[in-house]
XYZ file of C-alpha atoms in Angstrom:
666
model
C 0.000 0.000 0.000
C 1.560 3.298 -1.045
C 2.238 5.781 1.798
C -0.285 8.541 2.284
C 1.070 11.878 1.183
C 0.804 14.588 3.809
C -1.394 17.435 2.745
C 0.575 20.672 2.399
C -1.121 23.966 3.103
C -1.238 26.483 0.357
C -1.764 29.780 2.050
C -2.946 29.549 5.658
C -4.744 32.307 7.523
C -3.204 35.756 7.731
C -2.811 35.465 11.490
C -0.713 32.293 11.336
C 1.340 33.653 8.438
C 2.143 36.812 10.441
C 3.050 34.665 13.436
C 5.138 32.402 11.180
C 3.530 29.198 12.424
C 1.862 26.371 10.574
C -1.859 26.734 9.868
C -4.139 23.750 9.247
C -6.627 25.899 7.285
C -9.583 24.518 9.200
C -12.942 25.919 8.229
C -14.101 29.182 9.845
C -11.240 29.285 12.361
C -7.970 27.389 12.277
C -6.746 25.260 15.176
C -3.849 27.596 16.094
C -6.095 30.679 16.336
C -8.727 28.727 18.260
C -6.132 27.453 20.733
C -4.690 30.960 21.264
C -8.093 32.652 21.322
C -7.140 34.901 18.390
C -9.047 36.292 15.423
C -8.496 34.109 12.389
C -8.045 36.472 9.430
C -8.647 35.081 5.954
C -7.827 36.541 2.538
C -7.560 35.396 -1.045
C -4.226 37.148 -1.273
C -1.452 34.669 -0.454
C 0.823 37.297 1.070
C 0.427 40.335 3.256
C 0.672 43.650 1.536
C 3.191 46.292 2.666
C 0.364 48.519 3.931
C -1.018 45.671 6.070
C 2.427 44.898 7.510
C 3.018 48.595 8.301
C -0.351 48.840 10.034
C 0.308 45.753 12.151
C 3.821 46.962 13.062
C 2.460 50.359 14.116
C -0.173 48.650 16.256
C 2.444 46.501 17.982
C 4.716 49.466 18.650
C 1.953 51.464 20.307
C 0.933 48.573 22.514
C 4.248 48.395 24.381
C 5.335 45.287 22.488
C 2.460 43.265 23.906
C 1.250 42.468 20.359
C 3.019 40.738 17.524
C 3.374 42.120 14.002
C 0.127 40.342 13.232
C -1.598 42.432 15.856
C -2.110 39.447 18.151
C -1.411 39.206 21.867
C 2.020 37.775 22.684
C 1.898 34.376 24.326
C 5.334 34.857 25.867
C 6.158 37.914 27.946
C 9.023 39.789 26.373
C 10.052 41.672 29.500
C 9.161 40.973 33.156
C 8.903 43.636 35.842
C 11.705 44.048 38.371
C 9.667 42.615 41.252
C 8.852 39.382 39.423
C 12.442 38.962 38.222
C 13.700 39.487 41.751
C 11.933 36.435 43.148
C 11.701 34.503 39.863
C 7.928 34.606 39.535
C 6.000 34.486 36.274
C 5.009 37.959 35.078
C 2.238 38.620 32.561
C 3.916 41.868 31.454
C 0.819 44.026 31.824
C 1.382 47.769 32.240
C 1.330 49.900 34.282
C 0.785 47.054 36.793
C 1.353 43.384 36.180
C -1.118 40.905 37.614
C 1.110 39.866 40.531
C 2.014 43.426 41.604
C -1.624 44.468 41.316
C -2.656 41.577 43.537
C 0.015 42.387 46.140
C -0.714 46.140 45.975
C 2.937 47.046 45.417
C 4.842 49.223 42.914
C 5.490 47.674 39.505
C 8.586 48.900 37.653
C 10.030 47.636 34.373
C 13.733 47.720 33.566
C 13.678 49.411 30.175
C 17.427 49.030 29.755
C 17.504 45.250 29.655
C 16.677 43.363 26.475
C 14.721 40.099 26.405
C 17.850 38.174 25.505
C 19.731 39.675 28.448
C 16.930 38.706 30.785
C 16.986 35.148 29.509
C 20.730 34.894 29.984
C 20.465 36.284 33.506
C 17.857 33.706 34.417
C 19.973 30.899 32.989
C 23.036 32.040 34.903
C 20.975 32.516 38.047
C 19.790 28.911 38.045
C 23.391 27.796 38.362
C 24.090 29.941 41.443
C 24.324 27.994 44.661
C 23.380 30.784 47.027
C 19.849 32.081 47.214
C 21.262 35.601 47.575
C 22.298 35.510 43.910
C 18.630 35.840 43.018
C 18.941 39.529 43.801
C 21.482 40.040 41.001
C 18.731 40.958 38.545
C 18.329 44.385 40.101
C 20.621 47.117 38.855
C 21.728 49.953 41.214
C 19.808 52.480 39.108
C 16.421 51.021 39.967
C 14.189 53.068 42.228
C 11.909 50.283 43.415
C 12.697 46.894 44.888
C 10.600 44.008 46.060
C 10.644 42.946 49.675
C 12.777 39.925 50.616
C 11.145 36.536 50.359
C 11.585 33.927 53.088
C 14.673 32.259 51.645
C 16.538 35.514 51.086
C 15.427 36.895 54.452
C 16.557 33.763 56.262
C 20.014 33.871 54.666
C 20.436 37.545 55.474
C 19.279 37.009 59.052
C 21.891 34.286 59.490
C 24.516 36.728 58.237
C 23.293 39.276 60.781
C 23.522 36.847 63.697
C 26.951 35.565 62.629
C 28.693 38.845 61.841
C 26.827 41.795 63.400
C 24.994 40.563 66.496
C 28.246 39.842 68.429
C 29.251 43.530 68.193
C 28.359 46.276 70.703
C 25.406 44.443 72.302
C 23.554 44.321 68.978
C 22.643 40.697 69.702
C 19.395 41.580 71.485
C 17.378 39.371 69.129
C 17.167 35.676 69.983
C 18.518 33.788 66.991
C 16.168 30.804 66.821
C 13.031 32.662 67.877
C 13.603 35.339 65.260
C 14.442 32.860 62.490
C 11.249 30.969 63.275
C 9.362 34.251 63.123
C 10.853 34.904 59.677
C 9.722 31.457 58.550
C 6.164 32.070 59.764
C 5.976 35.676 58.630
C 3.791 36.298 55.587
C 4.585 40.002 55.259
C 8.112 40.850 54.111
C 7.458 44.530 54.818
C 7.808 44.164 58.578
C 10.118 47.015 59.734
C 12.222 44.908 62.108
C 12.825 42.248 59.460
C 13.694 44.891 56.873
C 16.124 46.531 59.313
C 17.896 43.236 60.001
C 18.109 42.353 56.296
C 19.278 45.843 55.354
C 22.039 45.783 57.957
C 23.112 42.292 56.896
C 23.687 43.499 53.332
C 26.416 45.806 54.650
C 28.498 42.749 55.559
C 28.378 41.257 52.060
C 30.672 42.476 49.274
C 27.974 42.720 46.631
C 27.091 46.067 45.058
C 23.537 45.134 44.127
C 22.892 43.814 47.625
C 24.292 47.024 49.090
C 21.864 49.154 47.065
C 18.908 46.899 47.814
C 19.700 47.005 51.539
C 19.759 50.805 51.490
C 16.254 50.818 50.012
C 15.027 48.365 52.622
C 16.509 50.594 55.327
C 14.706 53.639 53.921
C 11.437 51.713 53.858
C 11.909 50.575 57.470
C 12.867 54.105 58.469
C 9.676 55.390 56.853
C 7.593 52.877 58.815
C 9.261 53.866 62.094
C 9.246 57.628 61.678
C 5.741 57.760 60.229
C 4.371 56.849 63.670
C 7.312 57.798 65.836
C 4.990 58.574 68.742
C 4.079 54.871 69.059
C 6.821 53.853 71.483
C 7.536 50.128 71.722
C 10.382 47.673 72.190
C 10.248 46.485 68.578
C 10.306 50.030 67.261
C 13.327 50.790 69.437
C 15.086 47.705 68.073
C 14.490 49.037 64.559
C 15.979 52.410 65.522
C 19.144 50.813 66.920
C 19.635 48.663 63.823
C 18.942 51.613 61.530
C 21.549 53.610 63.465
C 24.143 50.905 62.827
C 23.126 50.811 59.167
C 23.481 54.603 58.912
C 26.914 54.435 60.566
C 28.064 51.909 57.956
C 26.812 54.100 55.105
C 28.334 57.336 56.479
C 24.963 58.960 57.169
C 26.255 60.868 60.206
C 23.302 63.235 60.521
C 20.887 60.326 60.611
C 23.063 58.660 63.273
C 22.876 61.767 65.418
C 19.081 61.983 65.175
C 18.462 58.260 65.679
C 20.724 58.102 68.739
C 18.730 60.852 70.434
C 15.461 59.180 69.490
C 16.647 55.854 70.900
C 17.675 57.504 74.185
C 14.216 59.035 74.590
C 12.611 55.679 73.892
C 14.673 54.016 76.631
C 13.585 56.712 79.073
C 9.926 56.347 78.136
C 10.117 52.550 78.431
C 12.251 52.687 81.638
C 14.694 50.200 80.204
C 17.336 51.559 82.584
C 15.557 49.617 85.343
C 14.832 45.923 85.686
C 11.259 44.987 84.794
C 10.745 43.820 88.368
C 12.752 42.231 91.184
C 12.156 38.758 89.825
C 15.431 38.573 87.875
C 15.216 34.786 87.554
C 11.735 34.975 85.944
C 9.966 32.757 88.439
C 6.635 34.603 88.263
C 6.327 34.231 84.492
C 5.529 37.880 83.744
C 8.481 38.055 81.380
C 10.473 35.159 80.006
C 14.269 35.006 80.508
C 14.692 35.772 76.815
C 12.545 38.902 77.012
C 14.387 40.182 80.084
C 17.823 39.617 78.600
C 16.759 41.058 75.263
C 15.649 44.283 76.977
C 18.900 44.537 78.925
C 20.996 44.145 75.791
C 18.831 46.657 73.992
C 19.391 49.187 76.774
C 23.159 48.632 76.740
C 23.230 48.960 72.951
C 21.457 52.323 73.291
C 23.914 53.409 75.996
C 26.949 52.525 73.866
C 25.384 54.350 70.935
C 24.706 57.439 73.043
C 28.147 57.627 74.639
C 29.880 57.145 71.276
C 27.977 60.081 69.799
C 28.423 62.311 72.885
C 32.212 61.741 73.246
C 31.940 62.511 76.959
C 30.244 65.914 76.553
C 27.510 66.327 79.152
C 25.320 68.517 76.978
C 25.296 65.886 74.195
C 24.767 62.722 76.228
C 21.136 61.988 77.062
C 21.527 58.745 79.048
C 22.867 59.314 82.551
C 25.079 56.401 83.561
C 24.139 56.718 87.221
C 20.487 55.988 86.381
C 21.202 52.593 84.778
C 20.263 49.944 87.321
C 20.141 46.774 85.270
C 22.352 43.734 84.979
C 25.205 43.468 82.548
C 24.499 41.191 79.561
C 24.792 37.494 80.329
C 26.775 34.890 78.411
C 25.387 34.144 74.939
C 25.050 30.464 75.834
C 22.420 31.185 78.469
C 20.587 33.615 76.214
C 20.546 31.034 73.428
C 19.212 28.300 75.728
C 16.675 30.700 77.345
C 18.160 30.309 80.820
C 17.995 33.153 83.351
C 21.284 34.078 85.039
C 22.454 36.752 87.464
C 25.524 38.726 86.374
C 26.342 42.108 87.965
C 24.965 45.626 88.011
C 26.687 48.863 87.011
C 28.221 49.970 90.350
C 30.315 46.809 90.627
C 32.243 47.806 87.514
C 32.156 51.569 87.858
C 33.606 53.222 90.947
C 33.627 50.549 93.645
C 36.504 48.590 92.099
C 38.850 51.563 92.297
C 39.029 51.219 96.094
C 38.753 47.471 96.332
C 41.306 44.694 96.039
C 38.639 42.058 95.434
C 38.480 40.686 91.882
C 35.560 41.675 89.692
C 32.804 39.087 89.529
C 32.811 37.637 86.003
C 30.264 34.907 86.512
C 27.917 34.306 83.573
C 29.475 37.116 81.490
C 31.107 37.187 78.063
C 32.221 39.693 75.424
C 29.112 41.866 75.700
C 29.482 42.440 79.443
C 33.206 43.192 79.276
C 32.660 45.627 76.421
C 30.012 47.459 78.454
C 32.486 47.708 81.339
C 35.015 49.311 79.004
C 32.535 51.885 77.761
C 31.615 52.759 81.341
C 35.298 53.415 82.068
C 35.668 55.355 78.815
C 32.721 57.530 79.721
C 34.280 58.277 83.069
C 37.639 59.245 81.518
C 36.039 61.531 78.938
C 34.018 63.303 81.608
C 37.194 63.876 83.576
C 38.917 65.383 80.518
C 36.059 67.736 79.716
C 34.970 68.718 83.217
C 37.751 68.137 85.761
C 41.135 68.152 83.976
C 41.883 71.742 85.060
C 40.923 71.294 88.716
C 43.510 71.557 91.470
C 42.745 68.007 92.614
C 43.671 65.904 89.569
C 43.956 62.511 91.210
C 40.390 61.364 90.541
C 41.875 60.048 87.294
C 43.408 57.221 89.312
C 39.962 55.647 89.662
C 39.578 54.805 85.952
C 43.207 53.672 85.882
C 42.472 51.172 88.655
C 39.290 50.092 86.851
C 41.266 49.343 83.695
C 43.758 47.266 85.646
C 40.945 45.335 87.341
C 39.260 44.824 83.974
C 42.380 43.310 82.433
C 43.068 41.085 85.445
C 39.496 39.768 85.431
C 39.428 38.644 81.790
C 38.525 34.931 81.716
C 40.697 32.541 79.678
C 38.156 32.406 76.842
C 38.526 36.169 76.282
C 42.317 36.356 76.333
C 44.007 37.328 73.077
C 46.149 34.295 72.307
C 46.471 31.776 69.491
C 44.138 29.116 70.897
C 41.349 31.570 71.670
C 41.727 33.226 68.265
C 41.286 29.888 66.462
C 38.222 28.944 68.519
C 36.613 32.373 68.201
C 37.132 32.283 64.455
C 35.241 29.000 64.231
C 32.443 30.486 66.355
C 32.179 33.655 64.181
C 33.224 35.661 67.241
C 36.742 36.698 66.199
C 35.814 40.221 65.155
C 34.085 40.823 68.494
C 37.212 39.621 70.334
C 39.441 41.923 68.277
C 37.115 44.875 68.865
C 37.153 44.203 72.601
C 40.942 44.261 72.905
C 41.390 47.174 70.510
C 38.885 49.142 72.567
C 40.847 48.338 75.740
C 44.081 49.751 74.282
C 42.237 52.713 72.769
C 40.795 53.650 76.167
C 44.241 53.336 77.747
C 45.566 55.740 75.101
C 42.727 58.086 75.971
C 43.589 57.856 79.657
C 47.302 58.544 79.226
C 46.544 61.365 76.823
C 45.231 63.281 79.827
C 48.865 63.766 80.895
C 49.607 65.707 77.664
C 47.694 69.022 77.867
C 48.713 70.197 74.390
C 46.996 67.156 72.835
C 43.657 67.416 74.599
C 40.508 68.872 73.081
C 40.866 71.812 73.308
C 44.646 72.045 73.580
C 46.022 73.873 76.620
C 49.358 74.670 78.204
C 48.750 73.045 81.615
C 46.208 71.018 83.559
C 45.880 70.296 87.239
C 47.537 66.919 86.671
C 50.489 68.298 84.705
C 51.183 70.896 87.412
C 51.187 68.494 90.347
C 52.384 65.174 88.908
C 56.047 64.218 89.016
C 58.231 64.173 85.909
C 58.661 60.416 86.250
C 54.887 59.862 86.356
C 54.321 62.024 83.269
C 57.150 60.299 81.398
C 55.813 56.824 82.251
C 52.306 57.881 81.213
C 53.485 59.073 77.818
C 55.422 55.878 77.345
C 52.269 53.934 78.203
C 50.378 56.054 75.644
C 52.820 54.948 72.949
C 53.007 51.302 74.117
C 49.253 50.817 73.886
C 49.284 52.243 70.346
C 51.965 49.661 69.472
C 49.883 46.930 71.125
C 47.055 47.771 68.734
C 49.439 47.214 65.819
C 50.128 43.686 67.114
C 46.378 43.001 67.100
C 46.012 44.401 63.584
C 48.800 42.117 62.385
C 46.891 39.082 63.661
C 43.675 40.434 62.132
C 45.329 40.670 58.717
C 46.268 36.994 58.967
C 42.718 35.974 59.911
C 40.653 37.961 57.400
C 37.848 38.107 56.392
C 36.428 36.914 59.739
C 38.427 39.635 61.501
C 37.048 42.476 59.340
C 33.451 42.605 60.496
C 33.541 45.741 62.683
C 34.113 49.046 60.821
C 34.283 50.951 64.136
C 37.818 49.601 64.629
C 38.937 51.940 61.842
C 38.739 54.938 64.187
C 41.130 53.284 66.657
C 43.472 52.319 63.810
C 43.715 55.934 62.710
C 44.418 57.042 66.284
C 47.175 54.424 66.610
C 48.921 55.923 63.582
C 48.644 59.465 64.928
C 49.958 58.522 68.375
C 53.114 56.948 66.923
C 54.030 60.091 64.973
C 53.119 62.443 67.815
C 55.207 60.483 70.307
C 58.131 60.308 67.879
C 58.261 64.047 67.216
C 57.219 65.364 70.630
C 58.859 63.092 73.216
C 61.925 61.567 71.548
C 65.079 63.700 71.284
C 65.759 64.921 67.694
C 69.076 63.099 67.505
C 67.363 59.736 68.130
C 64.337 60.176 65.881
C 65.692 58.772 62.633
C 66.931 55.684 64.445
C 63.598 55.170 66.221
C 61.837 55.816 62.941
C 63.152 52.527 61.595
C 61.330 50.577 64.318
C 58.131 52.654 64.283
C 57.479 52.741 60.535
C 56.860 48.958 60.222
C 54.136 49.292 62.865
C 52.632 52.244 61.010
C 52.656 50.193 57.808
C 50.731 47.414 59.579
C 48.160 49.917 60.804
C 47.772 51.406 57.341
C 47.494 48.008 55.678
C 44.812 46.944 58.141
C 42.902 50.186 57.529
C 43.044 49.620 53.785
C 41.788 46.052 54.127
C 39.005 47.225 56.420
C 38.060 49.814 53.824
C 37.710 47.043 51.236
C 34.979 45.472 53.368
C 33.418 48.650 54.761
C 33.220 51.807 52.593
C 32.373 53.845 55.715
C 36.082 53.658 56.666
C 37.021 55.564 53.508
C 37.507 58.987 55.157
C 39.777 57.586 57.877
C 41.732 55.529 55.339
C 42.351 58.460 52.988
C 43.309 60.748 55.861
C 45.721 58.132 57.233
C 47.388 57.610 53.862
C 47.831 61.335 53.388
C 49.045 61.727 56.951
C 51.671 58.966 56.697
C 53.063 60.131 53.356
C 53.407 63.732 54.461
C 54.759 62.911 57.919
C 57.477 60.610 56.540
C 58.701 63.250 54.115
C 58.716 66.036 56.708
C 60.506 63.992 59.367
C 63.239 62.833 56.974
C 63.688 66.396 55.711
C 63.866 67.861 59.213
C 64.299 65.456 62.176
C 63.657 68.374 64.587
C 60.137 68.932 63.272
C 57.211 68.902 65.713
C 53.831 67.459 64.725
C 50.576 68.705 66.185
C 47.186 67.036 65.908
C 45.178 70.209 66.464
C 45.126 73.252 64.229
C 47.319 75.189 66.644
C 51.055 75.392 66.947
C 52.464 73.487 69.892
C 52.409 75.897 72.794
C 49.960 78.328 71.095
C 46.401 77.964 72.369
C 43.671 80.080 70.813
C 40.549 78.599 72.380
C 39.370 79.174 75.949
C 39.142 75.872 77.798
C 35.821 76.875 79.364
C 34.160 77.197 75.937
C 31.531 74.582 75.076
C 31.896 74.927 71.298
C 31.913 71.503 69.637
C 34.413 72.412 66.938
C 37.470 72.053 69.152
C 36.225 69.833 71.977
C 35.856 66.643 69.919
C 38.033 64.553 67.649
C 37.640 65.419 63.980
C 36.540 61.859 63.178
C 33.720 61.884 65.729
C 30.095 61.813 64.582
C 29.328 65.373 65.667
C 32.469 66.722 63.956
C 31.564 64.897 60.727
C 28.084 66.411 60.874
C 29.276 69.964 61.362
C 31.700 69.843 58.448
C 28.915 69.917 55.863
C 26.113 71.842 57.566
C 24.944 74.746 55.380
C 23.989 76.839 58.419
C 26.537 76.438 61.189
C 27.459 78.681 64.127
C 31.170 78.700 64.956
C 31.747 81.728 67.194
C 35.097 80.501 68.513
C 36.538 79.817 65.068
C 35.434 83.206 63.762
C 37.884 85.019 66.045
C 40.905 82.764 65.358
C 43.366 83.892 62.642
C 44.009 81.315 59.941
C 47.731 81.955 60.225
C 47.717 79.939 63.435
C 47.021 76.800 61.468
C 43.260 76.689 61.901
C 40.993 75.920 58.969
C 37.274 76.099 58.680
C 35.618 72.841 59.791
C 33.664 72.917 56.558
C 36.839 72.558 54.479
C 36.658 69.065 52.901
C 40.425 68.936 52.513
C 41.178 69.426 56.163
C 43.952 67.267 57.607
C 43.657 65.926 61.138
C 47.413 65.863 61.607
C 48.960 69.309 61.346
C 52.629 69.796 60.476
C 54.277 73.084 61.291
C 58.004 73.665 61.135
C 57.813 76.955 63.015
C 57.218 75.216 66.337
C 60.131 75.490 68.708
C 61.579 72.125 69.694
C 61.788 73.393 73.279
C 57.993 73.498 73.366
C 57.609 69.786 72.621
C 57.144 69.021 76.308
C 53.900 70.589 77.571
C 55.166 70.552 81.128
C 58.123 72.791 80.381
């Protein structure tokens, strides 16, 4: 039997011919048009005329490419909206709102710059990515709208937050497993606290698209919080603290200043400075151990935030240390296992240890508690510098000195800075917190010993009560201790460089790194005889190079360190050249010549009472309307520049200073 010849179509309907698909020429309506619910156009003419093709092309162009040249609706979406691409959902391409965005009542934005082929390639490459975070790579930094994180992305970002950010500065006030379970059960990705956590987590990931997306999430969370700022609650305060940390990592200093004040007022309204009740062990069930510990950590995080912004100035600090009557944070193990523990209250680590030989109680405490102790001592030292340094009785400074010694002696073995602890902490994602703790200890010691050098205080002065009454040996030993602690920081930075990237999680260390560089040059040119400087330079420069290398590496992970890194590079280059050219040169950190003091010490102006890298100083540099009455009367010939000058150096070099004036006590 001969094979049946397949019937070949002659013309086909106009619709199928325009779509370039096979038509079966069925009566009335062909199968393809019936299946696609399209109008089946018929004609005796076997080909489309030029006028017909032009009309169909014009129709397609004016329908945003939703129609083909045949004037039919596209079966395949040529371009998806950003929101659907972000979470890999099917998009019907409708404009101005696609079906999914319309259903979710959210903005719908199309990326007009990407072609259909590019989108297809991106999807193909995305399927090969192992991490769920790579699904955010569709979004370009130029987009103005972004979808909220889905559960998988949110969970990954939350894990990053708990591993890298929560161990720092008491930011671990959220219980890991409870919060992750909440993320799993949460149906609304627009929750402000979740957005704040995810936004902050993106600042620990070297991914430009993630960085931009996190900034948008932070702005959305900020809008939620500030829209009803009068609704004071624990969760809202948590959002404010996390948004402050996010703003600090994106160099939004003005926002930091405002959020820190808002957080302080929230703590006062909620009375977080006091225990919820006397039932610390949670036997009555009014609050669980997790809730109590979470509130304590939240209060301490707000205190650290407030004291960092205030820099020891009474009129800037809104949380009074003497009013805090809560326990120090407990060990993370107990918080994780929801077990109540008694630690210690503020007075035991504040003034009582200065007159006591008994060791500090360290039971149930870890990095968080010891960091809080350091900030309490720092606050005390700064208040002495600003309020009592010129008094006739200078010896109240011995209290913080004794507290620092007690603090160091009480460190448990698991918080010592040695090889075994470093390896273990690295495995536990706690290395950066350990480094920050020890760097902060040496930084506070440098701050303490700086009180013995009146010309390097803020503001600079010729004498203080301590410099008048202390012996020459005491002042010399103090300055040596100032330099030794700066060198000790270099040893820590060297270890951190060997253990990166786990050691690069805290951008706040950059401020201490910059100070360590300054101290080395100031000590070299102010307290070492000119004939010995070039020889000592050979041993100091390798330490400076370590500091600078660490600062550069930190800048690679945290763009907020950029200003300190650039200033340090400029400082080191210029200082090296000047010292080699003239070994008798004297370096000054302030804008004044050594021994020339233009500002009255009783003035409360912020421009010369704070370090130029502090938050308030960064804010005032770029304010369009700024009062600076003290600076207005100071001649620029004395080395003072306007604080609004973007090119201002924080290390001043002046060859006119007399070498005899290098010792402030002379």
